[in-house]
XYZ file of C-alpha atoms in Angstrom:
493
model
C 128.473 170.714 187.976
C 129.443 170.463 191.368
C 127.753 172.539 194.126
C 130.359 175.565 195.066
C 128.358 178.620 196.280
C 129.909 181.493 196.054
C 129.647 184.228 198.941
C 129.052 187.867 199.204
C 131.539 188.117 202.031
C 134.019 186.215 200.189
C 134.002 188.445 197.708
C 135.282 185.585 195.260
C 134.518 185.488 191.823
C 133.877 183.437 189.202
C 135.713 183.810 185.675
C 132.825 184.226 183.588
C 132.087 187.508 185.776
C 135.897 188.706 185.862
C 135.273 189.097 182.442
C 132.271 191.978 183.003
C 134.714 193.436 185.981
C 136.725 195.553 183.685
C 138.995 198.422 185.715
C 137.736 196.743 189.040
C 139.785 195.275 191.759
C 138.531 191.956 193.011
C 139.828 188.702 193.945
C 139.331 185.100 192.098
C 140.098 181.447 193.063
C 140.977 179.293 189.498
C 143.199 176.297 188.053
C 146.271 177.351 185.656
C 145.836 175.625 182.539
C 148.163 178.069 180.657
C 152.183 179.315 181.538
C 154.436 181.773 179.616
C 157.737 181.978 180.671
C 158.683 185.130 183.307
C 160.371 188.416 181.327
C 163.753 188.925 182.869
C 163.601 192.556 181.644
C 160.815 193.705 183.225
C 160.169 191.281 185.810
C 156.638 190.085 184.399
C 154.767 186.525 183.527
C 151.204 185.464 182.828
C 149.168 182.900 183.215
C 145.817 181.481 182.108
C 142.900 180.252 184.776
C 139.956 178.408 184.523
C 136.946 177.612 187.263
C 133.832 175.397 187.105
C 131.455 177.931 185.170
C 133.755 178.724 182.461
C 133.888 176.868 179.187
C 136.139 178.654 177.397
C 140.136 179.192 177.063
C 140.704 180.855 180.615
C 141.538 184.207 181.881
C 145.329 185.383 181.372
C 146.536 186.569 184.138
C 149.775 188.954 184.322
C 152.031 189.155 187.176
C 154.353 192.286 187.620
C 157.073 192.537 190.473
C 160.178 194.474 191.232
C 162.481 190.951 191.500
C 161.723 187.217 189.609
C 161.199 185.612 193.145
C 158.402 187.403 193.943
C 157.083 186.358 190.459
C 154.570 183.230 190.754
C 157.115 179.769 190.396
C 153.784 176.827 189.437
C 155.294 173.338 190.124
C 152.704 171.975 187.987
C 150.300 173.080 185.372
C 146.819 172.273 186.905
C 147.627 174.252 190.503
C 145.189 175.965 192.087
C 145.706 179.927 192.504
C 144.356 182.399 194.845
C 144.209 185.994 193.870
C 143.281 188.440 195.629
C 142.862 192.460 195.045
C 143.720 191.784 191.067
C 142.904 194.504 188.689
C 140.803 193.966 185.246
C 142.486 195.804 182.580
C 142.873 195.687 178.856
C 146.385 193.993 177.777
C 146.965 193.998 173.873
C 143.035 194.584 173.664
C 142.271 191.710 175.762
C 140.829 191.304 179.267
C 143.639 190.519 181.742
C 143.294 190.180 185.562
C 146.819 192.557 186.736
C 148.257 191.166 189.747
C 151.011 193.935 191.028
C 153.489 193.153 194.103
C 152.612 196.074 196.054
C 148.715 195.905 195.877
C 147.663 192.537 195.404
C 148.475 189.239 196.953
C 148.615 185.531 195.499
C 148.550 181.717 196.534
C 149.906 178.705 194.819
C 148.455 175.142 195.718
C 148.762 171.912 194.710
C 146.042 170.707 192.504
C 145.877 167.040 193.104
C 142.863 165.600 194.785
C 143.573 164.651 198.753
C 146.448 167.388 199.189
C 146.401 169.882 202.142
C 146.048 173.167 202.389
C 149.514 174.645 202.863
C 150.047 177.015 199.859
C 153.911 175.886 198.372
C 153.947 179.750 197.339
C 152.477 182.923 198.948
C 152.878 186.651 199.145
C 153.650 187.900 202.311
C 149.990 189.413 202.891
C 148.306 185.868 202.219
C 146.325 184.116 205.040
C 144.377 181.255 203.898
C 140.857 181.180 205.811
C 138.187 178.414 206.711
C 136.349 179.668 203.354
C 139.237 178.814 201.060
C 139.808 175.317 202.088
C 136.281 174.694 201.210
C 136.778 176.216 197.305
C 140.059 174.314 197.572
C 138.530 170.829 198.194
C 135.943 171.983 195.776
C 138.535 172.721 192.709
C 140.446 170.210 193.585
C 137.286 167.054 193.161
C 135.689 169.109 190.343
C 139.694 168.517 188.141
C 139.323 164.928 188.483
C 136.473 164.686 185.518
C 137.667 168.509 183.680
C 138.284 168.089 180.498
C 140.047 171.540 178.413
C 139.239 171.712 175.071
C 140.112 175.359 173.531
C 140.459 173.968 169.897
C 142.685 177.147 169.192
C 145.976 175.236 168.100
C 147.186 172.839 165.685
C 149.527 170.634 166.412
C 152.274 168.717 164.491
C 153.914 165.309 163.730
C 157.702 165.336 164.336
C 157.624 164.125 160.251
C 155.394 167.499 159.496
C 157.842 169.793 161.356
C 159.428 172.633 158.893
C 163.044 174.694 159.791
C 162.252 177.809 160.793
C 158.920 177.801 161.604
C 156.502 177.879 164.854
C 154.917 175.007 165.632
C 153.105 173.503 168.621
C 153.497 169.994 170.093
C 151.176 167.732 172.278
C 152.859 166.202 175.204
C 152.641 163.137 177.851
C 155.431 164.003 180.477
C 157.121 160.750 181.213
C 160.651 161.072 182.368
C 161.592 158.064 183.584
C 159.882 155.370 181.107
C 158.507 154.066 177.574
C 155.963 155.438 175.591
C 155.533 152.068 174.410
C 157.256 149.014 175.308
C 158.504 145.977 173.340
C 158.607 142.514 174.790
C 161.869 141.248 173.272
C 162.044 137.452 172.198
C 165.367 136.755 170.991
C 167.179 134.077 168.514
C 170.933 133.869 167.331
C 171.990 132.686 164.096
C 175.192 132.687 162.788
C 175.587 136.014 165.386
C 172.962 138.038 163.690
C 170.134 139.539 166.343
C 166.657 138.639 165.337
C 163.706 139.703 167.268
C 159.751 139.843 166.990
C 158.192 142.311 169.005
C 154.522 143.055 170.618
C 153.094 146.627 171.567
C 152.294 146.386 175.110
C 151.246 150.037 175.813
C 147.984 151.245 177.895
C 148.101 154.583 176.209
C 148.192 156.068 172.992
C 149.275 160.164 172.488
C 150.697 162.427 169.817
C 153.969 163.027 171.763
C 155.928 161.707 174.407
C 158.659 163.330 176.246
C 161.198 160.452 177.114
C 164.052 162.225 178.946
C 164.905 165.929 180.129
C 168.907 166.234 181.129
C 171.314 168.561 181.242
C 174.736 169.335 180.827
C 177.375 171.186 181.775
C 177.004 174.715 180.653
C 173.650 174.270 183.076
C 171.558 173.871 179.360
C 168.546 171.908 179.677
C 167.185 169.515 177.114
C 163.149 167.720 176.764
C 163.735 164.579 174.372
C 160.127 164.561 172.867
C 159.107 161.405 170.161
C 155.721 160.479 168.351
C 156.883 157.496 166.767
C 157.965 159.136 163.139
C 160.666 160.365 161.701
C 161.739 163.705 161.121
C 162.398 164.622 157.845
C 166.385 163.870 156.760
C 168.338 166.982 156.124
C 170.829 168.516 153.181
C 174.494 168.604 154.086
C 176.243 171.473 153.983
C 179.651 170.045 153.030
C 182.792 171.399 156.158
C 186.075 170.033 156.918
C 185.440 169.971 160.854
C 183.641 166.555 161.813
C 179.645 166.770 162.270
C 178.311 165.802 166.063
C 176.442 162.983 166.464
C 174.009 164.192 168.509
C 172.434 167.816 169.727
C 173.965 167.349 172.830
C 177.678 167.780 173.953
C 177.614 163.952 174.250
C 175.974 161.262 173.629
C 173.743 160.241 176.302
C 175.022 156.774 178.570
C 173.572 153.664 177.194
C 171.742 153.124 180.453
C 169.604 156.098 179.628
C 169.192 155.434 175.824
C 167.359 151.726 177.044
C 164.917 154.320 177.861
C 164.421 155.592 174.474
C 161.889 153.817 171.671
C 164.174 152.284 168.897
C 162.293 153.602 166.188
C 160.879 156.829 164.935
C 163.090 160.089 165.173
C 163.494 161.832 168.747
C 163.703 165.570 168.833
C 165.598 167.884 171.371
C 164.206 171.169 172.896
C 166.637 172.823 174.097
C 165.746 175.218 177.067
C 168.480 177.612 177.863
C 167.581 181.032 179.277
C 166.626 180.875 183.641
C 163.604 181.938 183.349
C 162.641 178.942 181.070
C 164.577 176.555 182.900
C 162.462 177.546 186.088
C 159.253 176.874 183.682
C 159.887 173.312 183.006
C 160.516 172.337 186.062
C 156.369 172.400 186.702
C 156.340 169.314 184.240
C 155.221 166.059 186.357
C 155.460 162.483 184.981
C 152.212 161.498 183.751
C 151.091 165.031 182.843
C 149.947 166.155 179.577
C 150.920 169.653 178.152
C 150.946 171.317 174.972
C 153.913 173.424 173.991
C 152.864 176.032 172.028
C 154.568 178.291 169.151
C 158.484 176.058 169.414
C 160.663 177.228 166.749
C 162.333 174.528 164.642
C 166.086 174.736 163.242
C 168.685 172.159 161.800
C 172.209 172.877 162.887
C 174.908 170.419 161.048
C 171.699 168.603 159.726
C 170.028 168.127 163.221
C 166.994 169.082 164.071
C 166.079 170.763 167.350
C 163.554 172.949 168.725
C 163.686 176.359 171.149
C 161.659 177.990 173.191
C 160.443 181.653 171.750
C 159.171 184.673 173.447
C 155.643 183.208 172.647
C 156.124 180.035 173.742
C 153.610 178.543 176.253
C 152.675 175.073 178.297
C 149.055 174.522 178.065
C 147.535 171.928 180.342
C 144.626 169.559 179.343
C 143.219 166.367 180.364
C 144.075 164.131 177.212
C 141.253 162.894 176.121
C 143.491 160.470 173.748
C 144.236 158.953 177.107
C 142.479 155.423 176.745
C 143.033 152.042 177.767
C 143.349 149.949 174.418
C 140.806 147.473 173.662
C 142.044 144.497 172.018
C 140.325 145.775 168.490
C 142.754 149.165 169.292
C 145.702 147.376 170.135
C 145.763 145.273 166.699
C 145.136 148.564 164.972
C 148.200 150.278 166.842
C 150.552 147.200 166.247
C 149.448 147.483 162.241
C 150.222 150.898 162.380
C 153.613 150.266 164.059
C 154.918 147.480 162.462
C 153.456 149.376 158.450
C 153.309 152.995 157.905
C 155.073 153.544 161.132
C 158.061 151.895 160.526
C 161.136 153.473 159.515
C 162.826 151.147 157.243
C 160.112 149.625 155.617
C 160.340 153.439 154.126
C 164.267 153.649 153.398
C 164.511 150.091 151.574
C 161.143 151.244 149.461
C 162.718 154.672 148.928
C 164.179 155.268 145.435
C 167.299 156.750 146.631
C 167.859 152.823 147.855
C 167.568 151.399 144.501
C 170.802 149.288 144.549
C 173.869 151.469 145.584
C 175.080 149.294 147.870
C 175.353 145.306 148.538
C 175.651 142.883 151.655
C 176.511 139.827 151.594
C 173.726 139.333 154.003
C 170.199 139.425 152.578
C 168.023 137.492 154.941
C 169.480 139.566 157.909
C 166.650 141.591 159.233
C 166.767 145.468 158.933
C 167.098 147.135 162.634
C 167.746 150.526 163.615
C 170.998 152.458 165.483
C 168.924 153.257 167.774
C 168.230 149.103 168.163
C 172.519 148.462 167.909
C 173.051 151.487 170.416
C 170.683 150.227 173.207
C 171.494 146.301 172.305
C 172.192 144.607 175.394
C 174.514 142.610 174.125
C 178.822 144.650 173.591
C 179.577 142.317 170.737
C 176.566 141.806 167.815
C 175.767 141.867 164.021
C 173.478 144.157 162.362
C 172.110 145.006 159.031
C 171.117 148.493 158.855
C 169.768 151.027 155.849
C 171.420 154.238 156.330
C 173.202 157.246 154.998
C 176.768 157.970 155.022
C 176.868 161.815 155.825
C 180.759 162.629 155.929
C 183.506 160.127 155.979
C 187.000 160.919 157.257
C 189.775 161.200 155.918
C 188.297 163.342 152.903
C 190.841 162.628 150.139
C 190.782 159.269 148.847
C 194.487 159.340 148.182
C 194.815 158.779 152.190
C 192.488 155.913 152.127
C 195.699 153.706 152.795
C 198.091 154.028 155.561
C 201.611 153.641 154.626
C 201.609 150.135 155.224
C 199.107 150.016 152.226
C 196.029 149.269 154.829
C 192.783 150.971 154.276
C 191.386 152.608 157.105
C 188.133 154.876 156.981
C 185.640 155.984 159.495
C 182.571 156.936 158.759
C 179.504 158.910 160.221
C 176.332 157.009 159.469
C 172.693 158.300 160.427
C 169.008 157.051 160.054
C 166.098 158.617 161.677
C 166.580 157.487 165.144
C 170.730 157.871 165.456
C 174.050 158.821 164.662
C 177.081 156.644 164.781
C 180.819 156.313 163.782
C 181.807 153.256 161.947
C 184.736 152.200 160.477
C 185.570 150.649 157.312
C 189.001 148.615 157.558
C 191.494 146.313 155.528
C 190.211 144.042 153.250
C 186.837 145.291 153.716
C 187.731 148.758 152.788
C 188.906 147.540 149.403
C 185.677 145.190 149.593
C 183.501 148.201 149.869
C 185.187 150.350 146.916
C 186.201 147.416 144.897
C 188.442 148.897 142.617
C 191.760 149.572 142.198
C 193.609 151.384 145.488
C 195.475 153.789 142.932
C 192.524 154.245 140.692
C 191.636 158.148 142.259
C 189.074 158.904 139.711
C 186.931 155.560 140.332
C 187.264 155.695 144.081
C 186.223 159.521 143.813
C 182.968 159.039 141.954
C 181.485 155.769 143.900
C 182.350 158.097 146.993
C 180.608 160.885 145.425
C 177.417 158.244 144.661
C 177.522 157.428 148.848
C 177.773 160.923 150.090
C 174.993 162.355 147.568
C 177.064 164.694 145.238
C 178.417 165.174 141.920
C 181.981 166.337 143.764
C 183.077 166.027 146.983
C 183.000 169.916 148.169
C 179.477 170.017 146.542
C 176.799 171.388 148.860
C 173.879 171.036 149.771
C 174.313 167.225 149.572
C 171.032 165.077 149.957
C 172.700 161.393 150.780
C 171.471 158.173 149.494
C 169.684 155.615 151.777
C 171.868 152.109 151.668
C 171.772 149.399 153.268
C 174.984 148.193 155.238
C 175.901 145.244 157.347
C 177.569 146.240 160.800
C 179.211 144.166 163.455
C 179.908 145.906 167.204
C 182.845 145.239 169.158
C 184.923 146.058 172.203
C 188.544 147.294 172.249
C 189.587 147.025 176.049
C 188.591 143.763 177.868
C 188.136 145.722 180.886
C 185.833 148.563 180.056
C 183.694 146.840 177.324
C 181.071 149.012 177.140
C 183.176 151.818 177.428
C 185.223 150.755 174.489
C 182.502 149.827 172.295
C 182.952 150.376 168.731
C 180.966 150.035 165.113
C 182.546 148.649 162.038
C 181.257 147.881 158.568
C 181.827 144.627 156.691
C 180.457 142.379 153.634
C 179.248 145.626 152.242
C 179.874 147.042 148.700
C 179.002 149.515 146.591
C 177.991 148.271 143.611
C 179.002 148.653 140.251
C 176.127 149.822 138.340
């Protein structure tokens, strides 16, 4: 415990006593370890601090003011807050300190180690004194070792997560790189990409957020992955095409390089201001918990919200370890076994045969693997499902020249993408008779996961499929880039 006297003239004190303090005004120095998200209604948020003498989940503290700018705006959870002239009252039967615009005052300071002693936030009446750089300095050395361990929540696996239910999440912030990285070594054979890969990470954690963007209705979005798939949704059949992402758009390949190929990513999407305002305390390199996210699936995609109860908790991961070499062959076995997607789809039941390629010793990868390939023009093998196909009535399969011409929307758990099916391969694919309606209906049927077309909720098959990429204007290749099947069939039995 480090050595942080407290003085009588300071009239500072600690948590533990706030607790013993009830309907008294007094003043506290702690670290946040807990955020809610400000009430636009009534001008409100609260908060959660800790200080060296208290072990357990922190004090909340609630902030009232006549306008949101006067409300507390914490770059980062694990700031250091000065309070002074806070009351101790009962909220929903539990101790709160009440900090009110007009009677008390607050400070916001960076938390990092080294800092100055500038508050980046203050009401009007603060003045910082000699005193409170010395409890600064102190707070400040004494987070380097904290560890926060509440053991209140539960948290979930992205392939745990149920629609319309509140869960809670356990984050590393990273925006700008891998959770883990891959070391690619590459060989070409007959124009097929084959790869071995090695897990090169320093850290190991339940959940890493790999991107936050926005777009242009000003809606936020956290990309958060654990390295598992979310569970595949039902279809509700429509005529009006299903997105490919939860986005407007997808996001530029640049950014998707970013993303691990395997293992489902899942978007939050952050909407309202005063949420928005929230997130932007998350720091690369930080770990958070999210608590009480609601899940949904919209056109069978899964994304999360923020609720009125949701809150970012901070805590020194204790996961946080640099792998020995005994830990790193564990994590590659899990990675490369239970871990991977498609060692799941091709031992899945619902891939017992449907389809054929013409391709067996092609090695499975994922869309997520074709999307970020570096590489325009490539061949792939892929287990997927086909989720809608377009057109809809297989009596417009064929142009009026006679040429087939499909496209399809395929998905696994880490993508979406459009492919095509086209000419001979079309009639490849089907193989049957163009004018035979009633045999092209039911192997369609078989691929989409329903008895009839209009059926819903559909469940579609896992199949495997061989894909080639390829580029339709010279000059904008990557802009052009497009996904076609071929030496694929559906088989007869």
């Amino acid at each position: 415990m480090i050595d942080m006297e407290i003085r009588d003239d300071y009239k500072f004190l600690r948590v533990d006593d706030a607790f013993k303090a009830l309907h008294l005004n007094i003043s506290l120095i702690g670290v946040i370890v807990e955020l809610d998200f400000p009430t636009a209604s009534d001008c409100s948020c609260t908060l959660r601090i800790i200080d060296p003498w208290h072990s357990g989940s922190g004090l909340p503290v609630k902030f009232i003011a006549r306008t949101n700018r006067a409300l507390p705006r914490v770059e980062s959870i694990g700031d250091i807050i000065f309070l002074s002239n806070v009351k101790i009252v009962l909220v929903n039967r539990k101790i709160t300190a009440l900090c009110n615009e007009t009677s008390s005052s607050f400070a916001l300071f960076n938390g990092e180690h080294g800092e100055g002693f500038v508050p980046y936030q203050s009401s009007p009446k603060f003045r910082i004194r000699e005193q409170d750089k010395s409890f600064l300095s102190n707070l400040r050395e004494w987070m380097i070792t904290y560890k926060f361990e509440d053991g209140s929540c539960c948290f979930t696996s992205l392939k745990d997560i149920k629609e319309g239910e509140y869960l809670n999440l356990n984050c590393q912030v990273d925006l700008f790189g891998f959770f883990l990285s891959f070391y690619l070594r590459n060989w070409t054979c007959s124009g097929w990409r084959l790869w071995s890969f090695d897990i090169v990470s320093h850290y190991l954690l339940p959940f890493k957020i790999v991107h936050v963007s926005k777009d242009d209705k000003d809606r936020c979005y956290i990309f958060v992955w654990d390295g598992t798939e979310m569970p595949p949704c039902s279809f509700v059949v429509k005529s009006e095409r299903l997105p490919l992402c939860v986005e407007p758009e997808m996001l530029p390949t640049h950014v998707l390089r970013k993303f691990p190929t395997f293992g489902s990513v899942l978007r939050i999407i952050v909407e309202n201001v005063a949420e928005k305002q929230a997130i932007q305390c998350l720091q690369p390199g930080q770990h958070v918990k999210l608590l009480n996210l609601f899940f949904q699936v919209n056109m069978g995609l899964w994304s999360a919200t923020f609720s009125p109860s949701t809150k970012m908790q901070y805590t020194m991961s204790r996961e946080t370890q640099s792998f020995s070499p005994q830990r790193l062959k564990m994590c590659r076995e899990k990675f490369s076994s239970r871990w991977n997607p498609i060692t799941r789809c091709i031992s899945s039941p619902s891939h017992s045969g449907i389809t054929g390629v013409a391709h067996e010793d092609a090695p499975f990868v994922t869309l997520m693997d074709m999307l970020t390939y570096s590489n325009v023009t490539a061949k792939f093998r892929c287990v997927v499902r086909f989720i809608q196909v377009f057109p809809r009535d297989v009596r417009n399969f064929h142009d009026l020249n006679g040429k087939f011409k499909l496209l399809a929307i395929l998905e696994d758990a880490t993508a979406r993408i459009h492919a095509s099916l086209y000419a001979d391969e079309g009639d490849k694919f089907f193989g049957c008779d163009p004018s035979d309606e009633e045999a092209l209906i039911k192997k369609l049927n078989k691929l989409l996961g329903g008895d009839r077309i209009n059926e819903a909720p559909r469940n579609p098959p896992w199949v495997q499929c061989c894909l080639f990429s390829y580029y339709r204007v010279k000059n904008d290749q990557w802009g052009s880039r497009r996904f076609r099947i071929f030496d694929t069939w559906i088989n007869a039995k």
